[in-house]
Amino acid sequence: MLLNDCTAEILALTSPLDVCRISLVSKSLKSAADSDSVWERFLPSDYQSIISASLTPVPEFASKKDLYVYLCHHPLLIDAGRKNFSLEKRTGKKCYFVGARDLDIPLVDRPSYWKWTSLPESRFARLFYDYCVFSYREIRFPEVAELKRVWSVDIGGTIRAGVLSPRTSYVAYLVYMFGDEFGFSYRPSEVSVGVSGVKFDKRFAILMPEDEESIYNLPPDLEDRLKKVYEEAVRSNLPSDAEDDDPGLRDDIYLALQHLPLQLLPENVSNRLQLVMRRPKLRDDGWFEIELGEFYTENEDDRIEMNLKELKKCASLKAGLIIEGIEIRPRMD
């Protein structure tokens, strides 16, 4: 018994992934690897209070390992249905999903601009079919925000670092899809994540998937002018630090991004911009996600701000964006 306890103590110092591997390759260590004393250590210290406050019923489990696996694959609806909570299965780190109801979206409660809607299975399946995705997952929140018409998109969210796993690198992603979309092609936004009160590192992002965009035929003089703007951007090391030095140049860059596809740029300019331009990825559940930025949970009192903001100088009438929320999960190298 003493040897088994010592083994369990050592295993608890590894990771859930390591323990699962050990239990598969060593019959003599399987008992210790599956013990509650090991898997209790992989659960967050406040897991009981999270479960008790959840709107999602959690079954009774015979072991802590079974509970851990459940929390990895069955997010819990918390905070009056405005967030959900889960665990990252390889590390046990906390993951949070801030629903659209908990985001700061200007005009979101004005019915002429946005509407709150559910996505019943029939409509959900239609949207999946439109994007050639043939898997189905349950929607995480009762409602999502659907854009009817606005000129400029501005989305923000916050979370306190103390509710996340300590001393962990996290990445925030905006999760969305398109319905009957118009107005988003070549409309760049600034994305940023950081501690409130500290200067944010901003990046470019385009919400529309690359293969959905069309190539514009531009007048030669406009194309030449915009290429010069891009070349100046590269020389000035945009987009991370030029805003303070020359705000007018930053606006010109955005204006160029609005009209000029990367395919039309000189190769050296296009390659540089591809490195800093964030593009959406299609998730396994049929939604798109775009990275807003990353942060480190060093101080539990830090207020983390996450933003996507379209430059007003490039505003145009748009519709069809469906916002599910902002997902915050550990950086996986």
Short mmCIF file of C-alpha atoms in Angstrom, two decimals:
data_model
loop_
_atom_site.label_atom_id
_atom_site.label_comp_id
_atom_site.label_asym_id
_atom_site.label_seq_id
_atom_site.Cartn_x
_atom_site.Cartn_y
_atom_site.Cartn_z
CA MET A 1 0.00 0.00 0.00
CA LEU A 2 2.83 2.39 0.88
CA LEU A 3 4.55 1.70 -2.43
CA ASN A 4 1.30 2.33 -4.32
CA ASP A 5 0.81 5.63 -2.47
CA CYS A 6 4.32 6.74 -3.33
CA THR A 7 3.79 5.79 -6.96
CA ALA A 8 0.53 7.76 -7.08
CA GLU A 9 2.29 10.78 -5.59
CA ILE A 10 4.96 10.65 -8.29
CA LEU A 11 2.41 10.19 -11.08
CA ALA A 12 0.46 13.22 -9.84
CA LEU A 13 3.54 15.33 -10.59
CA THR A 14 3.33 14.47 -14.29
CA SER A 15 0.39 15.24 -16.61
CA PRO A 16 -2.93 13.58 -17.49
CA LEU A 17 -1.52 12.56 -20.88
CA ASP A 18 1.55 10.96 -19.29
CA VAL A 19 -0.54 9.07 -16.74
CA CYS A 20 -2.85 7.70 -19.43
CA ARG A 21 0.16 6.45 -21.40
CA ILE A 22 1.66 4.80 -18.31
CA SER A 23 -1.59 3.03 -17.48
CA LEU A 24 -1.66 1.53 -20.98
CA VAL A 25 1.90 0.23 -21.04
CA SER A 26 2.30 -0.96 -17.44
CA LYS A 27 -0.21 -3.26 -15.75
CA SER A 28 1.65 -2.94 -12.45
CA LEU A 29 1.18 0.84 -12.45
CA LYS A 30 -2.39 0.91 -13.76
CA SER A 31 -3.98 0.83 -10.29
CA ALA A 32 -1.98 3.83 -9.11
CA ALA A 33 -2.45 5.63 -12.45
CA ASP A 34 -6.24 5.32 -12.20
CA SER A 35 -6.47 6.27 -8.52
CA ASP A 36 -8.49 9.21 -7.23
CA SER A 37 -5.41 10.57 -5.45
CA VAL A 38 -3.79 11.14 -8.86
CA TRP A 39 -6.77 12.49 -10.78
CA GLU A 40 -7.90 14.75 -7.94
CA ARG A 41 -4.64 16.62 -8.44
CA PHE A 42 -5.40 17.11 -12.14
CA LEU A 43 -8.79 18.68 -11.43
CA PRO A 44 -8.79 22.44 -10.68
CA SER A 45 -8.82 23.27 -6.97
CA ASP A 46 -12.24 24.95 -7.30
CA TYR A 47 -13.90 22.28 -9.44
CA GLN A 48 -16.55 21.51 -6.82
CA SER A 49 -17.76 25.12 -6.64
CA ILE A 50 -17.81 25.35 -10.46
CA ILE A 51 -19.91 22.19 -10.71
CA SER A 52 -22.30 23.28 -7.96
CA ALA A 53 -22.93 26.62 -9.72
CA SER A 54 -23.37 25.06 -13.17
CA LEU A 55 -26.68 25.14 -15.02
CA THR A 56 -25.64 21.85 -16.62
CA PRO A 57 -26.43 18.72 -14.55
CA VAL A 58 -23.29 16.69 -13.86
CA PRO A 59 -23.70 12.93 -13.29
CA GLU A 60 -22.23 11.15 -10.27
CA PHE A 61 -19.03 9.32 -11.20
CA ALA A 62 -17.34 6.36 -9.57
CA SER A 63 -13.89 7.91 -9.97
CA LYS A 64 -12.18 11.25 -10.30
CA LYS A 65 -10.73 10.10 -13.61
CA ASP A 66 -14.23 9.64 -15.03
CA LEU A 67 -15.17 13.13 -13.82
CA TYR A 68 -12.03 14.57 -15.43
CA VAL A 69 -12.83 12.94 -18.78
CA TYR A 70 -16.42 14.20 -18.58
CA LEU A 71 -15.31 17.80 -17.98
CA CYS A 72 -12.98 17.60 -20.98
CA HIS A 73 -15.77 16.58 -23.35
CA HIS A 74 -18.92 18.15 -21.82
CA PRO A 75 -18.62 21.92 -21.23
CA LEU A 76 -20.62 23.23 -18.27
CA LEU A 77 -22.92 26.22 -18.73
CA ILE A 78 -22.14 28.76 -15.97
CA ASP A 79 -22.73 32.41 -15.05
CA ALA A 80 -26.47 32.35 -15.86
CA GLY A 81 -25.77 30.74 -19.22
CA ARG A 82 -23.33 33.44 -20.36
CA LYS A 83 -20.15 31.33 -20.21
CA ASN A 84 -19.14 27.72 -20.35
CA PHE A 85 -16.31 25.89 -18.67
CA SER A 86 -14.29 22.81 -19.64
CA LEU A 87 -10.84 21.27 -19.22
CA GLU A 88 -8.10 20.88 -21.79
CA LYS A 89 -7.73 17.10 -21.91
CA ARG A 90 -3.95 16.85 -22.25
CA THR A 91 -3.06 19.25 -19.43
CA GLY A 92 -6.15 19.74 -17.26
CA LYS A 93 -5.90 23.52 -17.71
CA LYS A 94 -9.14 25.48 -17.51
CA CYS A 95 -10.89 26.59 -20.70
CA TYR A 96 -13.59 29.25 -20.81
CA PHE A 97 -15.98 30.26 -23.55
CA VAL A 98 -17.50 33.73 -23.13
CA GLY A 99 -20.86 33.72 -24.90
CA ALA A 100 -22.15 36.58 -27.05
CA ARG A 101 -24.51 37.64 -24.24
CA ASP A 102 -21.46 38.42 -22.11
CA LEU A 103 -19.62 40.44 -24.79
CA ASP A 104 -19.59 44.17 -25.37
CA ILE A 105 -21.13 44.67 -28.84
CA PRO A 106 -22.41 48.20 -29.62
CA LEU A 107 -26.08 48.32 -30.68
CA VAL A 108 -26.52 44.58 -29.98
CA ASP A 109 -29.82 45.20 -28.17
CA ARG A 110 -31.19 47.38 -30.98
CA PRO A 111 -33.38 45.04 -33.10
CA SER A 112 -32.80 47.01 -36.27
CA TYR A 113 -29.04 46.29 -36.07
CA TRP A 114 -28.63 42.91 -34.33
CA LYS A 115 -30.92 40.14 -33.24
CA TRP A 116 -30.66 37.43 -30.61
CA THR A 117 -31.45 34.07 -32.09
CA SER A 118 -31.06 30.37 -31.51
CA LEU A 119 -29.75 28.05 -34.18
CA PRO A 120 -32.16 25.11 -34.37
CA GLU A 121 -30.85 21.92 -35.89
CA SER A 122 -32.41 22.56 -39.29
CA ARG A 123 -30.73 25.92 -39.71
CA PHE A 124 -27.50 24.70 -38.13
CA ALA A 125 -27.38 21.81 -40.60
CA ARG A 126 -28.01 24.18 -43.51
CA LEU A 127 -25.09 26.39 -42.48
CA PHE A 128 -22.88 23.32 -42.12
CA TYR A 129 -23.88 22.17 -45.60
CA ASP A 130 -23.04 25.58 -47.02
CA TYR A 131 -19.46 25.19 -45.75
CA CYS A 132 -19.14 21.48 -46.69
CA VAL A 133 -18.91 20.36 -43.07
CA PHE A 134 -20.64 17.09 -42.32
CA SER A 135 -20.19 16.74 -38.56
CA TYR A 136 -22.60 17.98 -35.92
CA ARG A 137 -22.10 19.23 -32.41
CA GLU A 138 -24.49 20.67 -29.90
CA ILE A 139 -24.64 24.47 -29.77
CA ARG A 140 -22.89 25.77 -26.65
CA PHE A 141 -25.26 28.64 -25.79
CA PRO A 142 -29.04 29.16 -25.93
CA GLU A 143 -28.62 32.29 -28.06
CA VAL A 144 -26.16 33.82 -30.48
CA ALA A 145 -25.94 37.36 -31.86
CA GLU A 146 -26.78 37.72 -35.56
CA LEU A 147 -25.91 40.91 -37.41
CA LYS A 148 -28.75 42.46 -39.40
CA ARG A 149 -26.96 45.61 -40.54
CA VAL A 150 -24.23 47.91 -39.21
CA TRP A 151 -21.50 49.97 -40.77
CA SER A 152 -18.67 49.00 -38.42
CA VAL A 153 -18.16 45.86 -36.28
CA ASP A 154 -16.76 46.27 -32.77
CA ILE A 155 -16.61 43.30 -30.39
CA GLY A 156 -15.03 43.20 -26.95
CA GLY A 157 -14.87 40.86 -23.98
CA THR A 158 -13.20 40.64 -20.58
CA ILE A 159 -12.26 37.92 -18.13
CA ARG A 160 -10.43 37.97 -14.80
CA ALA A 161 -7.13 36.11 -14.87
CA GLY A 162 -7.89 34.57 -11.46
CA VAL A 163 -10.63 32.30 -12.83
CA LEU A 164 -8.15 30.70 -15.26
CA SER A 165 -5.29 28.33 -14.53
CA PRO A 166 -2.35 30.17 -12.94
CA ARG A 167 0.97 30.76 -14.71
CA THR A 168 -0.43 29.64 -18.05
CA SER A 169 -0.21 31.06 -21.58
CA TYR A 170 -3.69 31.46 -23.05
CA VAL A 171 -4.99 32.36 -26.50
CA ALA A 172 -8.34 34.06 -27.15
CA TYR A 173 -10.36 33.31 -30.30
CA LEU A 174 -13.47 34.94 -31.70
CA VAL A 175 -15.86 32.15 -32.76
CA TYR A 176 -18.36 32.99 -35.50
CA MET A 177 -19.98 31.94 -38.75
CA PHE A 178 -21.73 33.67 -41.62
CA GLY A 179 -25.38 33.44 -42.63
CA ASP A 180 -26.55 35.56 -45.56
CA GLU A 181 -23.37 37.61 -45.55
CA PHE A 182 -22.45 40.77 -47.39
CA GLY A 183 -19.96 43.57 -46.83
CA PHE A 184 -17.09 41.63 -45.21
CA SER A 185 -14.74 40.99 -48.13
CA TYR A 186 -11.43 42.84 -47.65
CA ARG A 187 -12.69 44.65 -44.55
CA PRO A 188 -9.73 44.56 -42.14
CA SER A 189 -10.00 44.78 -38.37
CA GLU A 190 -7.58 45.31 -35.53
CA VAL A 191 -7.43 42.51 -32.97
CA SER A 192 -5.82 42.75 -29.56
CA VAL A 193 -5.61 41.00 -26.20
CA GLY A 194 -3.96 42.30 -23.07
CA VAL A 195 -4.15 43.37 -19.46
CA SER A 196 -6.42 46.34 -18.83
CA GLY A 197 -4.41 49.54 -18.46
CA VAL A 198 -1.40 48.18 -20.37
CA LYS A 199 -0.66 49.04 -24.00
CA PHE A 200 -1.92 46.28 -26.29
CA ASP A 201 -0.05 44.73 -29.19
CA LYS A 202 -2.40 45.06 -32.17
CA ARG A 203 -2.56 42.96 -35.30
CA PHE A 204 -4.51 42.87 -38.56
CA ALA A 205 -7.28 40.34 -39.15
CA ILE A 206 -9.84 39.61 -41.87
CA LEU A 207 -12.97 37.67 -40.92
CA MET A 208 -13.91 36.43 -44.37
CA PRO A 209 -12.29 33.08 -45.28
CA GLU A 210 -9.71 33.56 -48.02
CA ASP A 211 -11.39 31.29 -50.56
CA GLU A 212 -14.66 33.23 -50.20
CA GLU A 213 -13.13 36.51 -51.37
CA SER A 214 -13.12 37.71 -54.94
CA ILE A 215 -10.29 39.37 -56.86
CA TYR A 216 -11.02 42.95 -57.75
CA ASN A 217 -9.94 44.51 -61.05
CA LEU A 218 -8.40 47.79 -59.96
CA PRO A 219 -7.48 50.80 -62.11
CA PRO A 220 -3.68 50.77 -62.66
CA ASP A 221 -3.13 54.09 -60.88
CA LEU A 222 -5.01 52.91 -57.77
CA GLU A 223 -3.19 49.60 -57.75
CA ASP A 224 0.21 51.33 -57.98
CA ARG A 225 -0.70 53.76 -55.20
CA LEU A 226 -1.81 50.99 -52.87
CA LYS A 227 1.29 48.93 -53.57
CA LYS A 228 3.41 51.92 -52.56
CA VAL A 229 1.44 52.15 -49.33
CA TYR A 230 2.18 48.50 -48.61
CA GLU A 231 5.88 48.95 -49.37
CA GLU A 232 5.99 51.85 -46.93
CA ALA A 233 4.24 49.67 -44.37
CA VAL A 234 6.94 47.03 -44.67
CA ARG A 235 9.71 49.61 -44.31
CA SER A 236 7.97 51.03 -41.25
CA ASN A 237 7.48 47.57 -39.69
CA LEU A 238 3.71 47.79 -39.54
CA PRO A 239 1.32 46.87 -38.05
CA SER A 240 2.68 46.46 -34.52
CA ASP A 241 4.23 49.85 -33.78
CA ALA A 242 3.49 52.41 -36.52
CA GLU A 243 0.25 53.71 -35.05
CA ASP A 244 2.07 55.99 -32.63
CA ASP A 245 4.53 57.21 -35.27
CA ASP A 246 2.14 57.86 -38.15
CA PRO A 247 -1.60 57.29 -37.60
CA GLY A 248 -2.34 58.52 -41.11
CA LEU A 249 -0.16 55.82 -42.62
CA ARG A 250 -1.96 53.15 -40.58
CA ASP A 251 -5.29 54.38 -41.97
CA ASP A 252 -3.87 54.19 -45.49
CA ILE A 253 -2.79 50.60 -44.86
CA TYR A 254 -6.29 49.68 -43.80
CA LEU A 255 -7.71 51.45 -46.83
CA ALA A 256 -5.34 49.45 -49.01
CA LEU A 257 -6.35 46.19 -47.33
CA GLN A 258 -9.95 47.07 -48.04
CA HIS A 259 -9.37 47.16 -51.80
CA LEU A 260 -6.26 45.22 -52.71
CA PRO A 261 -5.98 41.42 -52.40
CA LEU A 262 -2.63 40.06 -51.26
CA GLN A 263 -2.37 38.20 -54.56
CA LEU A 264 -1.87 41.52 -56.38
CA LEU A 265 1.04 42.66 -54.21
CA PRO A 266 4.74 42.35 -54.98
CA GLU A 267 5.97 39.01 -53.60
CA ASN A 268 8.23 40.49 -50.92
CA VAL A 269 5.40 42.69 -49.61
CA SER A 270 2.78 39.93 -49.76
CA ASN A 271 4.96 37.46 -47.85
CA ARG A 272 5.61 39.96 -45.07
CA LEU A 273 1.92 40.81 -44.70
CA GLN A 274 0.94 37.14 -44.70
CA LEU A 275 3.04 36.76 -41.55
CA VAL A 276 1.13 39.46 -39.65
CA MET A 277 -2.31 39.07 -41.22
CA ARG A 278 -4.56 36.79 -39.18
CA ARG A 279 -7.02 34.68 -41.12
CA PRO A 280 -9.89 32.52 -39.86
CA LYS A 281 -9.72 28.75 -39.49
CA LEU A 282 -12.63 26.36 -39.85
CA ARG A 283 -13.18 24.42 -36.64
CA ASP A 284 -14.29 20.80 -36.34
CA ASP A 285 -17.72 22.00 -35.13
CA GLY A 286 -18.41 24.04 -38.26
CA TRP A 287 -17.76 27.50 -36.81
CA PHE A 288 -14.88 29.75 -37.79
CA GLU A 289 -12.37 31.08 -35.31
CA ILE A 290 -9.83 33.88 -35.59
CA GLU A 291 -7.07 34.50 -33.10
CA LEU A 292 -7.38 37.77 -31.17
CA GLY A 293 -4.13 37.41 -29.23
CA GLU A 294 -2.50 35.73 -26.27
CA PHE A 295 -1.76 36.50 -22.63
CA TYR A 296 -0.16 35.01 -19.53
CA THR A 297 -1.95 34.52 -16.21
CA GLU A 298 0.61 35.99 -13.84
CA ASN A 299 -1.55 38.12 -11.53
CA GLU A 300 -4.98 36.77 -10.57
CA ASP A 301 -6.38 40.31 -10.24
CA ASP A 302 -5.52 41.22 -13.85
CA ARG A 303 -8.49 42.06 -16.04
CA ILE A 304 -7.91 40.64 -19.51
CA GLU A 305 -9.44 42.59 -22.41
CA MET A 306 -10.06 40.95 -25.81
CA ASN A 307 -11.09 43.04 -28.80
CA LEU A 308 -11.85 43.02 -32.50
CA LYS A 309 -12.48 46.46 -33.97
CA GLU A 310 -13.01 47.43 -37.57
CA LEU A 311 -11.41 50.70 -38.60
CA LYS A 312 -14.20 53.24 -39.04
CA LYS A 313 -12.42 54.83 -41.99
CA CYS A 314 -13.03 51.54 -43.86
CA ALA A 315 -16.62 51.12 -42.69
CA SER A 316 -19.27 49.84 -45.06
CA LEU A 317 -22.75 48.42 -44.68
CA LYS A 318 -22.58 44.74 -43.74
CA ALA A 319 -24.78 41.91 -42.49
CA GLY A 320 -24.89 38.17 -41.82
CA LEU A 321 -22.19 37.77 -39.16
CA ILE A 322 -23.23 35.32 -36.39
CA ILE A 323 -21.27 35.65 -33.14
CA GLU A 324 -21.13 32.73 -30.73
CA GLY A 325 -18.51 34.20 -28.40
CA ILE A 326 -14.85 34.31 -27.46
CA GLU A 327 -13.11 31.06 -26.52
CA ILE A 328 -10.10 31.16 -24.19
CA ARG A 329 -7.93 28.09 -24.14
CA PRO A 330 -4.30 27.27 -23.24
CA ARG A 331 -1.60 27.80 -25.81
CA MET A 332 -0.60 24.36 -27.10
CA ASP A 333 2.90 24.25 -28.60
#
